[in-house]
Amino acid sequence: MKKNIFLALLMMVIAFGANAQKFRGLDKSPRDIAYFPDHFAHDRKDGEKALVKVAYSRPFLNGREIFGKKEPYGKVWRLGADESTEIKFYEDATFGGKKVKAGTYSMFAIPNEKEWTIILSSDVDYWGAYKYKEANDVLRIVAYVNKVETPIENFSIVFEKGASDREAKMYMGWEKTTVLVPISF
């Protein structure tokens, strides 16, 4: 009998402890990862290695006008929402025509109507672009805007294979805007 009472009390303590934990709700802008080779983690073959990975959030369009309004032209933007977008190069690369060492960087943009300045920064693990410091830029490149007819509902980043297995085209798009950054290894 004492054993049963003890077990019942123990179960109540465990149940109370489990119910006491509070979990956050879902973010409004889900996080996603883009790899090159595309879909790397899912389709990985033995001996294959990723060349680049981008971790970013995917805010919704929700009928808003983004570029020039929500994200003003000429101001640094975190490329998504929430935490700054991070790009990891698994080996030295050429990003938009400029050399970059293997490593992890925050990636920002300064959107304008016809071109974006894409920035790689040595500052990582920050929320947004609020603490962005130009002094920590590793490189800046220019990517030209392409307008599309069908709006892109969520900010998106995708890699497409280039002329070889060691060349990628990184596309970023949202609303009716896309930009392309060539990357080679």
Short mmCIF file of N, CA and C in Angstrom, two decimals:
data_model
loop_
_atom_site.label_atom_id
_atom_site.label_comp_id
_atom_site.label_asym_id
_atom_site.label_seq_id
_atom_site.Cartn_x
_atom_site.Cartn_y
_atom_site.Cartn_z
N MET A 1 0.82 -1.18 0.00
CA MET A 1 0.00 0.00 0.00
C MET A 1 0.87 1.27 0.00
N LYS A 2 1.91 1.27 0.88
CA LYS A 2 2.81 2.41 0.93
C LYS A 2 3.51 2.60 -0.42
N LYS A 3 3.82 1.49 -1.05
CA LYS A 3 4.48 1.54 -2.35
C LYS A 3 3.57 2.21 -3.39
N ASN A 4 2.29 1.88 -3.37
CA ASN A 4 1.33 2.46 -4.31
C ASN A 4 1.16 3.96 -4.08
N ILE A 5 1.09 4.37 -2.80
CA ILE A 5 0.97 5.80 -2.48
C ILE A 5 2.22 6.54 -2.94
N PHE A 6 3.38 5.96 -2.66
CA PHE A 6 4.64 6.57 -3.09
C PHE A 6 4.67 6.74 -4.61
N LEU A 7 4.30 5.71 -5.36
CA LEU A 7 4.28 5.78 -6.83
C LEU A 7 3.29 6.82 -7.32
N ALA A 8 2.12 6.90 -6.68
CA ALA A 8 1.12 7.89 -7.08
C ALA A 8 1.65 9.31 -6.86
N LEU A 9 2.29 9.55 -5.72
CA LEU A 9 2.87 10.87 -5.45
C LEU A 9 4.00 11.19 -6.43
N LEU A 10 4.82 10.20 -6.73
CA LEU A 10 5.90 10.40 -7.67
C LEU A 10 5.35 10.77 -9.06
N MET A 11 4.31 10.09 -9.49
CA MET A 11 3.70 10.38 -10.79
C MET A 11 3.11 11.79 -10.83
N MET A 12 2.52 12.23 -9.69
CA MET A 12 1.96 13.59 -9.64
C MET A 12 3.07 14.62 -9.73
N VAL A 13 4.19 14.40 -9.06
CA VAL A 13 5.31 15.32 -9.11
C VAL A 13 5.86 15.41 -10.54
N ILE A 14 6.01 14.27 -11.20
CA ILE A 14 6.51 14.24 -12.58
C ILE A 14 5.54 14.96 -13.51
N ALA A 15 4.24 14.68 -13.36
CA ALA A 15 3.23 15.33 -14.20
C ALA A 15 3.22 16.84 -13.97
N PHE A 16 3.31 17.28 -12.72
CA PHE A 16 3.33 18.72 -12.42
C PHE A 16 4.57 19.37 -13.04
N GLY A 17 5.71 18.73 -12.93
CA GLY A 17 6.95 19.27 -13.50
C GLY A 17 6.86 19.39 -15.01
N ALA A 18 6.26 18.41 -15.67
CA ALA A 18 6.12 18.45 -17.13
C ALA A 18 5.18 19.57 -17.55
N ASN A 19 4.14 19.82 -16.76
CA ASN A 19 3.19 20.87 -17.11
C ASN A 19 3.73 22.26 -16.79
N ALA A 20 4.73 22.35 -15.93
CA ALA A 20 5.27 23.64 -15.53
C ALA A 20 6.12 24.27 -16.63
N GLN A 21 6.65 23.45 -17.55
CA GLN A 21 7.51 23.98 -18.61
C GLN A 21 6.70 24.80 -19.60
N LYS A 22 7.18 25.98 -19.94
CA LYS A 22 6.51 26.84 -20.92
C LYS A 22 7.33 26.85 -22.20
N PHE A 23 6.66 26.60 -23.30
CA PHE A 23 7.30 26.65 -24.61
C PHE A 23 6.76 27.84 -25.39
N ARG A 24 7.62 28.47 -26.15
CA ARG A 24 7.19 29.58 -26.99
C ARG A 24 6.31 29.07 -28.11
N GLY A 25 5.47 29.94 -28.58
CA GLY A 25 4.66 29.63 -29.76
C GLY A 25 5.53 29.69 -31.01
N LEU A 26 4.95 29.39 -32.13
CA LEU A 26 5.68 29.42 -33.40
C LEU A 26 6.02 30.85 -33.79
N ASP A 27 7.21 31.03 -34.38
CA ASP A 27 7.58 32.33 -34.94
C ASP A 27 6.68 32.66 -36.10
N LYS A 28 6.43 33.94 -36.32
CA LYS A 28 5.64 34.37 -37.47
C LYS A 28 6.42 34.15 -38.76
N SER A 29 7.74 34.15 -38.69
CA SER A 29 8.59 33.95 -39.86
C SER A 29 9.41 32.68 -39.65
N PRO A 30 8.96 31.57 -40.25
CA PRO A 30 9.67 30.30 -40.02
C PRO A 30 11.11 30.34 -40.51
N ARG A 31 11.98 29.61 -39.83
CA ARG A 31 13.38 29.50 -40.23
C ARG A 31 13.50 28.44 -41.31
N ASP A 32 14.48 28.60 -42.19
CA ASP A 32 14.72 27.63 -43.24
C ASP A 32 16.22 27.59 -43.51
N ILE A 33 16.63 26.57 -44.26
CA ILE A 33 18.03 26.41 -44.63
C ILE A 33 18.09 26.09 -46.11
N ALA A 34 18.99 26.75 -46.81
CA ALA A 34 19.25 26.45 -48.22
C ALA A 34 20.69 25.96 -48.32
N TYR A 35 20.89 24.86 -49.04
CA TYR A 35 22.22 24.28 -49.23
C TYR A 35 22.60 24.28 -50.71
N PHE A 36 23.90 24.27 -50.96
CA PHE A 36 24.43 23.87 -52.25
C PHE A 36 25.49 22.82 -51.97
N PRO A 37 25.34 21.63 -52.57
CA PRO A 37 24.34 21.22 -53.53
C PRO A 37 22.93 21.31 -52.93
N ASP A 38 21.96 21.67 -53.81
CA ASP A 38 20.58 21.85 -53.39
C ASP A 38 20.05 20.61 -52.68
N HIS A 39 19.30 20.85 -51.62
CA HIS A 39 18.64 19.79 -50.85
C HIS A 39 19.67 18.82 -50.26
N PHE A 40 20.86 19.34 -49.96
CA PHE A 40 22.00 18.52 -49.51
C PHE A 40 21.66 17.60 -48.35
N ALA A 41 21.11 18.13 -47.27
CA ALA A 41 20.88 17.32 -46.07
C ALA A 41 19.92 16.17 -46.36
N HIS A 42 18.95 16.41 -47.21
CA HIS A 42 17.94 15.39 -47.53
C HIS A 42 18.48 14.35 -48.50
N ASP A 43 19.21 14.80 -49.53
CA ASP A 43 19.65 13.90 -50.61
C ASP A 43 21.12 13.53 -50.54
N ARG A 44 21.77 13.77 -49.41
CA ARG A 44 23.21 13.57 -49.26
C ARG A 44 23.64 12.15 -49.63
N LYS A 45 24.68 12.08 -50.44
CA LYS A 45 25.25 10.80 -50.84
C LYS A 45 26.55 10.58 -50.07
N ASP A 46 26.93 9.32 -49.85
CA ASP A 46 28.17 9.02 -49.15
C ASP A 46 29.34 9.76 -49.78
N GLY A 47 30.13 10.41 -48.96
CA GLY A 47 31.32 11.11 -49.42
C GLY A 47 31.04 12.52 -49.94
N GLU A 48 29.79 12.87 -50.14
CA GLU A 48 29.46 14.20 -50.65
C GLU A 48 29.56 15.23 -49.52
N LYS A 49 30.02 16.42 -49.87
CA LYS A 49 30.16 17.49 -48.88
C LYS A 49 29.41 18.73 -49.34
N ALA A 50 28.82 19.41 -48.38
CA ALA A 50 28.17 20.68 -48.69
C ALA A 50 29.24 21.71 -49.01
N LEU A 51 28.92 22.64 -49.89
CA LEU A 51 29.84 23.72 -50.20
C LEU A 51 29.42 25.02 -49.52
N VAL A 52 28.10 25.24 -49.41
CA VAL A 52 27.60 26.45 -48.77
C VAL A 52 26.21 26.16 -48.19
N LYS A 53 25.92 26.84 -47.06
CA LYS A 53 24.64 26.69 -46.37
C LYS A 53 24.20 28.07 -45.91
N VAL A 54 22.92 28.38 -46.11
CA VAL A 54 22.35 29.65 -45.65
C VAL A 54 21.19 29.34 -44.71
N ALA A 55 21.23 29.91 -43.51
CA ALA A 55 20.14 29.79 -42.53
C ALA A 55 19.47 31.16 -42.43
N TYR A 56 18.14 31.17 -42.66
CA TYR A 56 17.43 32.44 -42.74
C TYR A 56 15.98 32.25 -42.35
N SER A 57 15.28 33.36 -42.13
CA SER A 57 13.85 33.28 -41.85
C SER A 57 13.08 33.70 -43.10
N ARG A 58 11.82 33.28 -43.15
CA ARG A 58 11.01 33.46 -44.35
C ARG A 58 9.73 34.22 -44.04
N PRO A 59 9.82 35.55 -43.88
CA PRO A 59 8.60 36.31 -43.60
C PRO A 59 7.61 36.22 -44.76
N PHE A 60 6.33 36.40 -44.42
CA PHE A 60 5.25 36.36 -45.39
C PHE A 60 5.04 37.73 -46.02
N LEU A 61 4.59 37.74 -47.25
CA LEU A 61 4.25 38.98 -47.96
C LEU A 61 2.94 39.55 -47.40
N ASN A 62 1.94 38.70 -47.24
CA ASN A 62 0.64 39.11 -46.68
C ASN A 62 0.07 40.36 -47.33
N GLY A 63 0.23 40.49 -48.66
CA GLY A 63 -0.35 41.61 -49.38
C GLY A 63 0.36 42.94 -49.19
N ARG A 64 1.46 42.95 -48.47
CA ARG A 64 2.18 44.21 -48.21
C ARG A 64 3.07 44.58 -49.39
N GLU A 65 3.40 45.85 -49.47
CA GLU A 65 4.41 46.31 -50.42
C GLU A 65 5.72 46.33 -49.63
N ILE A 66 6.69 45.54 -50.07
CA ILE A 66 7.90 45.34 -49.29
C ILE A 66 8.99 46.35 -49.65
N PHE A 67 9.55 46.21 -50.86
CA PHE A 67 10.73 47.01 -51.21
C PHE A 67 10.35 48.44 -51.57
N GLY A 68 10.99 49.36 -50.87
CA GLY A 68 10.69 50.77 -51.01
C GLY A 68 9.70 51.25 -49.97
N LYS A 69 9.02 50.32 -49.30
CA LYS A 69 8.04 50.68 -48.26
C LYS A 69 8.43 50.02 -46.93
N LYS A 70 8.03 48.74 -46.76
CA LYS A 70 8.35 48.01 -45.52
C LYS A 70 9.86 47.93 -45.31
N GLU A 71 10.57 47.61 -46.37
CA GLU A 71 12.04 47.62 -46.35
C GLU A 71 12.48 48.78 -47.24
N PRO A 72 12.83 49.91 -46.64
CA PRO A 72 13.15 51.11 -47.42
C PRO A 72 14.39 50.93 -48.29
N TYR A 73 14.36 51.54 -49.45
CA TYR A 73 15.55 51.55 -50.31
C TYR A 73 16.68 52.28 -49.60
N GLY A 74 17.90 51.78 -49.82
CA GLY A 74 19.08 52.46 -49.31
C GLY A 74 19.42 52.18 -47.85
N LYS A 75 18.67 51.29 -47.17
CA LYS A 75 18.95 50.97 -45.77
C LYS A 75 19.33 49.50 -45.64
N VAL A 76 20.22 49.20 -44.69
CA VAL A 76 20.66 47.82 -44.46
C VAL A 76 19.48 46.98 -43.97
N TRP A 77 19.33 45.81 -44.60
CA TRP A 77 18.25 44.88 -44.27
C TRP A 77 18.86 43.52 -43.96
N ARG A 78 18.30 42.79 -43.04
CA ARG A 78 18.83 41.51 -42.57
C ARG A 78 18.55 40.33 -43.50
N LEU A 79 17.93 40.55 -44.64
CA LEU A 79 17.56 39.47 -45.57
C LEU A 79 16.64 38.46 -44.91
N GLY A 80 15.46 38.88 -44.60
CA GLY A 80 14.47 38.02 -43.96
C GLY A 80 13.89 38.74 -42.76
N ALA A 81 13.69 38.01 -41.69
CA ALA A 81 13.17 38.58 -40.44
C ALA A 81 13.91 37.91 -39.29
N ASP A 82 13.61 38.37 -38.10
CA ASP A 82 14.16 37.78 -36.88
C ASP A 82 15.70 37.87 -36.87
N GLU A 83 16.38 36.74 -36.61
CA GLU A 83 17.85 36.76 -36.57
C GLU A 83 18.42 37.11 -37.94
N SER A 84 19.61 37.67 -37.93
CA SER A 84 20.29 37.95 -39.19
C SER A 84 20.52 36.65 -39.95
N THR A 85 20.43 36.74 -41.27
CA THR A 85 20.71 35.59 -42.12
C THR A 85 22.19 35.26 -42.01
N GLU A 86 22.50 33.95 -41.93
CA GLU A 86 23.90 33.52 -41.86
C GLU A 86 24.23 32.61 -43.03
N ILE A 87 25.41 32.82 -43.59
CA ILE A 87 25.89 31.99 -44.68
C ILE A 87 27.19 31.34 -44.23
N LYS A 88 27.29 30.04 -44.48
CA LYS A 88 28.49 29.28 -44.11
C LYS A 88 29.11 28.71 -45.37
N PHE A 89 30.37 29.08 -45.61
CA PHE A 89 31.15 28.52 -46.71
C PHE A 89 32.02 27.42 -46.12
N TYR A 90 31.90 26.21 -46.64
CA TYR A 90 32.65 25.08 -46.12
C TYR A 90 34.09 25.06 -46.64
N GLU A 91 34.35 25.84 -47.68
CA GLU A 91 35.71 26.02 -48.19
C GLU A 91 35.78 27.41 -48.81
N ASP A 92 37.00 27.86 -49.10
CA ASP A 92 37.17 29.17 -49.71
C ASP A 92 36.33 29.24 -50.98
N ALA A 93 35.79 30.44 -51.26
CA ALA A 93 34.87 30.59 -52.39
C ALA A 93 35.08 31.94 -53.07
N THR A 94 34.44 32.08 -54.21
CA THR A 94 34.32 33.37 -54.88
C THR A 94 32.83 33.69 -54.85
N PHE A 95 32.49 34.79 -54.19
CA PHE A 95 31.10 35.20 -53.96
C PHE A 95 30.85 36.46 -54.74
N GLY A 96 30.04 36.37 -55.79
CA GLY A 96 29.77 37.56 -56.62
C GLY A 96 31.03 38.16 -57.21
N GLY A 97 32.01 37.31 -57.51
CA GLY A 97 33.26 37.77 -58.11
C GLY A 97 34.35 38.16 -57.13
N LYS A 98 34.08 38.07 -55.83
CA LYS A 98 35.09 38.43 -54.83
C LYS A 98 35.42 37.21 -53.96
N LYS A 99 36.68 37.08 -53.62
CA LYS A 99 37.16 35.95 -52.81
C LYS A 99 36.70 36.10 -51.36
N VAL A 100 36.31 34.95 -50.78
CA VAL A 100 35.92 34.92 -49.37
C VAL A 100 36.46 33.62 -48.77
N LYS A 101 36.97 33.72 -47.55
CA LYS A 101 37.52 32.56 -46.84
C LYS A 101 36.39 31.68 -46.31
N ALA A 102 36.67 30.39 -46.17
CA ALA A 102 35.72 29.48 -45.54
C ALA A 102 35.37 30.03 -44.16
N GLY A 103 34.11 29.88 -43.77
CA GLY A 103 33.67 30.36 -42.47
C GLY A 103 32.21 30.76 -42.50
N THR A 104 31.74 31.29 -41.38
CA THR A 104 30.35 31.70 -41.24
C THR A 104 30.28 33.22 -41.12
N TYR A 105 29.35 33.81 -41.85
CA TYR A 105 29.18 35.25 -41.91
C TYR A 105 27.70 35.59 -41.82
N SER A 106 27.39 36.79 -41.30
CA SER A 106 26.04 37.31 -41.44
C SER A 106 25.93 37.90 -42.84
N MET A 107 24.77 37.78 -43.43
CA MET A 107 24.56 38.31 -44.77
C MET A 107 23.43 39.34 -44.71
N PHE A 108 23.71 40.53 -45.20
CA PHE A 108 22.76 41.63 -45.22
C PHE A 108 22.62 42.11 -46.65
N ALA A 109 21.64 42.97 -46.89
CA ALA A 109 21.49 43.61 -48.19
C ALA A 109 21.10 45.06 -47.99
N ILE A 110 21.47 45.88 -48.95
CA ILE A 110 20.93 47.24 -49.05
C ILE A 110 20.14 47.23 -50.35
N PRO A 111 18.81 47.03 -50.26
CA PRO A 111 18.01 46.97 -51.48
C PRO A 111 17.81 48.36 -52.08
N ASN A 112 17.85 48.40 -53.37
CA ASN A 112 17.48 49.58 -54.16
C ASN A 112 16.63 49.09 -55.32
N GLU A 113 16.06 50.01 -56.05
CA GLU A 113 15.12 49.65 -57.10
C GLU A 113 15.74 48.78 -58.20
N LYS A 114 16.97 49.06 -58.60
CA LYS A 114 17.58 48.34 -59.72
C LYS A 114 18.72 47.41 -59.31
N GLU A 115 19.25 47.58 -58.10
CA GLU A 115 20.34 46.72 -57.63
C GLU A 115 20.35 46.66 -56.12
N TRP A 116 20.89 45.56 -55.62
CA TRP A 116 21.10 45.41 -54.19
C TRP A 116 22.59 45.31 -53.93
N THR A 117 23.02 45.90 -52.83
CA THR A 117 24.36 45.65 -52.33
C THR A 117 24.24 44.51 -51.33
N ILE A 118 24.94 43.42 -51.59
CA ILE A 118 24.93 42.27 -50.69
C ILE A 118 26.20 42.35 -49.84
N ILE A 119 26.03 42.19 -48.54
CA ILE A 119 27.12 42.38 -47.57
C ILE A 119 27.35 41.09 -46.79
N LEU A 120 28.61 40.69 -46.67
CA LEU A 120 29.00 39.63 -45.74
C LEU A 120 29.72 40.32 -44.58
N SER A 121 29.28 40.00 -43.37
CA SER A 121 29.83 40.62 -42.17
C SER A 121 30.40 39.55 -41.24
N SER A 122 31.45 39.91 -40.52
CA SER A 122 32.03 38.97 -39.55
C SER A 122 31.20 38.88 -38.27
N ASP A 123 30.27 39.81 -38.05
CA ASP A 123 29.38 39.74 -36.88
C ASP A 123 28.29 38.70 -37.11
N VAL A 124 28.20 37.72 -36.22
CA VAL A 124 27.16 36.70 -36.34
C VAL A 124 26.35 36.64 -35.05
N ASP A 125 25.22 35.95 -35.11
CA ASP A 125 24.34 35.73 -33.96
C ASP A 125 23.74 37.02 -33.42
N TYR A 126 23.20 37.84 -34.31
CA TYR A 126 22.49 39.05 -33.91
C TYR A 126 21.06 39.01 -34.40
N TRP A 127 20.20 39.70 -33.69
CA TRP A 127 18.81 39.85 -34.08
C TRP A 127 18.73 41.02 -35.05
N GLY A 128 18.26 40.75 -36.26
CA GLY A 128 18.05 41.81 -37.23
C GLY A 128 19.33 42.48 -37.68
N ALA A 129 19.19 43.71 -38.10
CA ALA A 129 20.34 44.51 -38.55
C ALA A 129 20.54 45.70 -37.61
N TYR A 130 19.95 45.63 -36.43
CA TYR A 130 19.98 46.76 -35.51
C TYR A 130 21.38 47.10 -35.02
N LYS A 131 22.26 46.09 -34.92
CA LYS A 131 23.62 46.33 -34.44
C LYS A 131 24.64 46.16 -35.56
N TYR A 132 24.17 46.23 -36.81
CA TYR A 132 25.07 46.11 -37.96
C TYR A 132 26.14 47.21 -37.89
N LYS A 133 27.39 46.80 -38.14
CA LYS A 133 28.51 47.75 -38.15
C LYS A 133 29.27 47.58 -39.46
N GLU A 134 29.30 48.62 -40.25
CA GLU A 134 29.99 48.58 -41.54
C GLU A 134 31.47 48.21 -41.36
N ALA A 135 32.06 48.58 -40.24
CA ALA A 135 33.47 48.27 -39.98
C ALA A 135 33.75 46.77 -39.98
N ASN A 136 32.72 45.95 -39.77
CA ASN A 136 32.90 44.50 -39.74
C ASN A 136 32.57 43.82 -41.06
N ASP A 137 32.36 44.61 -42.11
CA ASP A 137 32.12 44.04 -43.43
C ASP A 137 33.34 43.25 -43.89
N VAL A 138 33.10 42.08 -44.42
CA VAL A 138 34.15 41.26 -45.02
C VAL A 138 34.22 41.56 -46.51
N LEU A 139 33.04 41.72 -47.12
CA LEU A 139 32.97 42.13 -48.52
C LEU A 139 31.60 42.65 -48.85
N ARG A 140 31.53 43.39 -49.95
CA ARG A 140 30.28 43.89 -50.52
C ARG A 140 30.31 43.62 -52.02
N ILE A 141 29.16 43.20 -52.54
CA ILE A 141 29.03 43.01 -53.98
C ILE A 141 27.71 43.64 -54.42
N VAL A 142 27.56 43.82 -55.71
CA VAL A 142 26.32 44.33 -56.27
C VAL A 142 25.61 43.20 -57.01
N ALA A 143 24.32 43.04 -56.74
CA ALA A 143 23.47 42.06 -57.43
C ALA A 143 22.32 42.84 -58.07
N TYR A 144 22.05 42.55 -59.33
CA TYR A 144 21.05 43.31 -60.06
C TYR A 144 19.66 42.71 -59.89
N VAL A 145 18.67 43.59 -59.78
CA VAL A 145 17.28 43.21 -59.55
C VAL A 145 16.66 42.70 -60.84
N ASN A 146 15.90 41.63 -60.71
CA ASN A 146 15.07 41.11 -61.79
C ASN A 146 13.64 41.11 -61.27
N LYS A 147 12.72 41.69 -62.02
CA LYS A 147 11.31 41.72 -61.63
C LYS A 147 10.61 40.48 -62.18
N VAL A 148 9.72 39.89 -61.38
CA VAL A 148 8.95 38.73 -61.79
C VAL A 148 7.46 39.08 -61.75
N GLU A 149 6.66 38.38 -62.53
CA GLU A 149 5.22 38.65 -62.61
C GLU A 149 4.47 38.14 -61.39
N THR A 150 4.73 36.90 -61.01
CA THR A 150 4.00 36.27 -59.91
C THR A 150 4.69 36.59 -58.60
N PRO A 151 3.99 37.21 -57.66
CA PRO A 151 4.61 37.55 -56.37
C PRO A 151 5.11 36.30 -55.63
N ILE A 152 6.24 36.44 -54.97
CA ILE A 152 6.81 35.39 -54.12
C ILE A 152 6.32 35.67 -52.70
N GLU A 153 5.49 34.78 -52.16
CA GLU A 153 4.80 35.01 -50.89
C GLU A 153 5.76 35.06 -49.70
N ASN A 154 6.74 34.17 -49.63
CA ASN A 154 7.71 34.17 -48.53
C ASN A 154 9.08 34.52 -49.07
N PHE A 155 9.82 35.33 -48.31
CA PHE A 155 11.21 35.57 -48.68
C PHE A 155 11.89 34.20 -48.84
N SER A 156 12.62 34.03 -49.93
CA SER A 156 13.20 32.72 -50.23
C SER A 156 14.62 32.84 -50.75
N ILE A 157 15.42 31.83 -50.42
CA ILE A 157 16.77 31.68 -50.96
C ILE A 157 16.88 30.27 -51.50
N VAL A 158 17.39 30.14 -52.72
CA VAL A 158 17.54 28.83 -53.34
C VAL A 158 18.83 28.82 -54.15
N PHE A 159 19.45 27.65 -54.22
CA PHE A 159 20.65 27.46 -55.03
C PHE A 159 20.31 26.64 -56.26
N GLU A 160 20.93 27.02 -57.36
CA GLU A 160 20.82 26.28 -58.60
C GLU A 160 22.24 25.98 -59.08
N LYS A 161 22.42 24.79 -59.64
CA LYS A 161 23.74 24.42 -60.14
C LYS A 161 24.14 25.33 -61.30
N GLY A 162 25.40 25.73 -61.30
CA GLY A 162 25.94 26.53 -62.39
C GLY A 162 26.49 25.64 -63.49
N ALA A 163 27.52 26.10 -64.18
CA ALA A 163 28.11 25.37 -65.30
C ALA A 163 28.81 24.08 -64.85
N SER A 164 29.20 23.99 -63.58
CA SER A 164 29.86 22.79 -63.07
C SER A 164 29.34 22.50 -61.67
N ASP A 165 29.77 21.37 -61.10
CA ASP A 165 29.37 21.00 -59.73
C ASP A 165 29.96 21.94 -58.69
N ARG A 166 30.89 22.79 -59.09
CA ARG A 166 31.55 23.70 -58.16
C ARG A 166 31.15 25.15 -58.41
N GLU A 167 30.05 25.31 -59.13
CA GLU A 167 29.51 26.65 -59.39
C GLU A 167 28.02 26.66 -59.07
N ALA A 168 27.60 27.69 -58.36
CA ALA A 168 26.19 27.80 -57.96
C ALA A 168 25.67 29.19 -58.29
N LYS A 169 24.38 29.24 -58.46
CA LYS A 169 23.66 30.51 -58.57
C LYS A 169 22.77 30.58 -57.34
N MET A 170 23.00 31.59 -56.50
CA MET A 170 22.16 31.78 -55.33
C MET A 170 21.12 32.84 -55.67
N TYR A 171 19.85 32.44 -55.65
CA TYR A 171 18.76 33.36 -55.91
C TYR A 171 18.10 33.74 -54.60
N MET A 172 17.80 35.03 -54.44
CA MET A 172 17.02 35.52 -53.32
C MET A 172 15.82 36.23 -53.91
N GLY A 173 14.64 35.96 -53.35
CA GLY A 173 13.46 36.58 -53.90
C GLY A 173 12.36 36.80 -52.89
N TRP A 174 11.60 37.87 -53.14
CA TRP A 174 10.43 38.18 -52.32
C TRP A 174 9.62 39.22 -53.07
N GLU A 175 8.34 39.18 -52.86
CA GLU A 175 7.42 40.09 -53.53
C GLU A 175 7.56 39.85 -55.04
N LYS A 176 7.92 40.84 -55.82
CA LYS A 176 8.11 40.65 -57.27
C LYS A 176 9.56 40.90 -57.66
N THR A 177 10.47 40.67 -56.71
CA THR A 177 11.89 40.96 -56.90
C THR A 177 12.73 39.72 -56.67
N THR A 178 13.68 39.47 -57.57
CA THR A 178 14.70 38.45 -57.34
C THR A 178 16.07 39.07 -57.64
N VAL A 179 17.08 38.54 -56.99
CA VAL A 179 18.47 38.89 -57.30
C VAL A 179 19.27 37.60 -57.37
N LEU A 180 20.34 37.64 -58.10
CA LEU A 180 21.20 36.47 -58.32
C LEU A 180 22.63 36.81 -57.90
N VAL A 181 23.25 35.88 -57.15
CA VAL A 181 24.65 36.00 -56.77
C VAL A 181 25.35 34.72 -57.23
N PRO A 182 26.33 34.82 -58.16
CA PRO A 182 27.09 33.63 -58.55
C PRO A 182 28.13 33.30 -57.48
N ILE A 183 28.30 32.00 -57.24
CA ILE A 183 29.29 31.52 -56.28
C ILE A 183 30.06 30.38 -56.91
N SER A 184 31.38 30.39 -56.72
CA SER A 184 32.18 29.26 -57.21
C SER A 184 33.18 28.87 -56.13
N PHE A 185 33.65 27.60 -56.24
CA PHE A 185 34.55 27.04 -55.23
C PHE A 185 35.79 26.47 -55.89
#
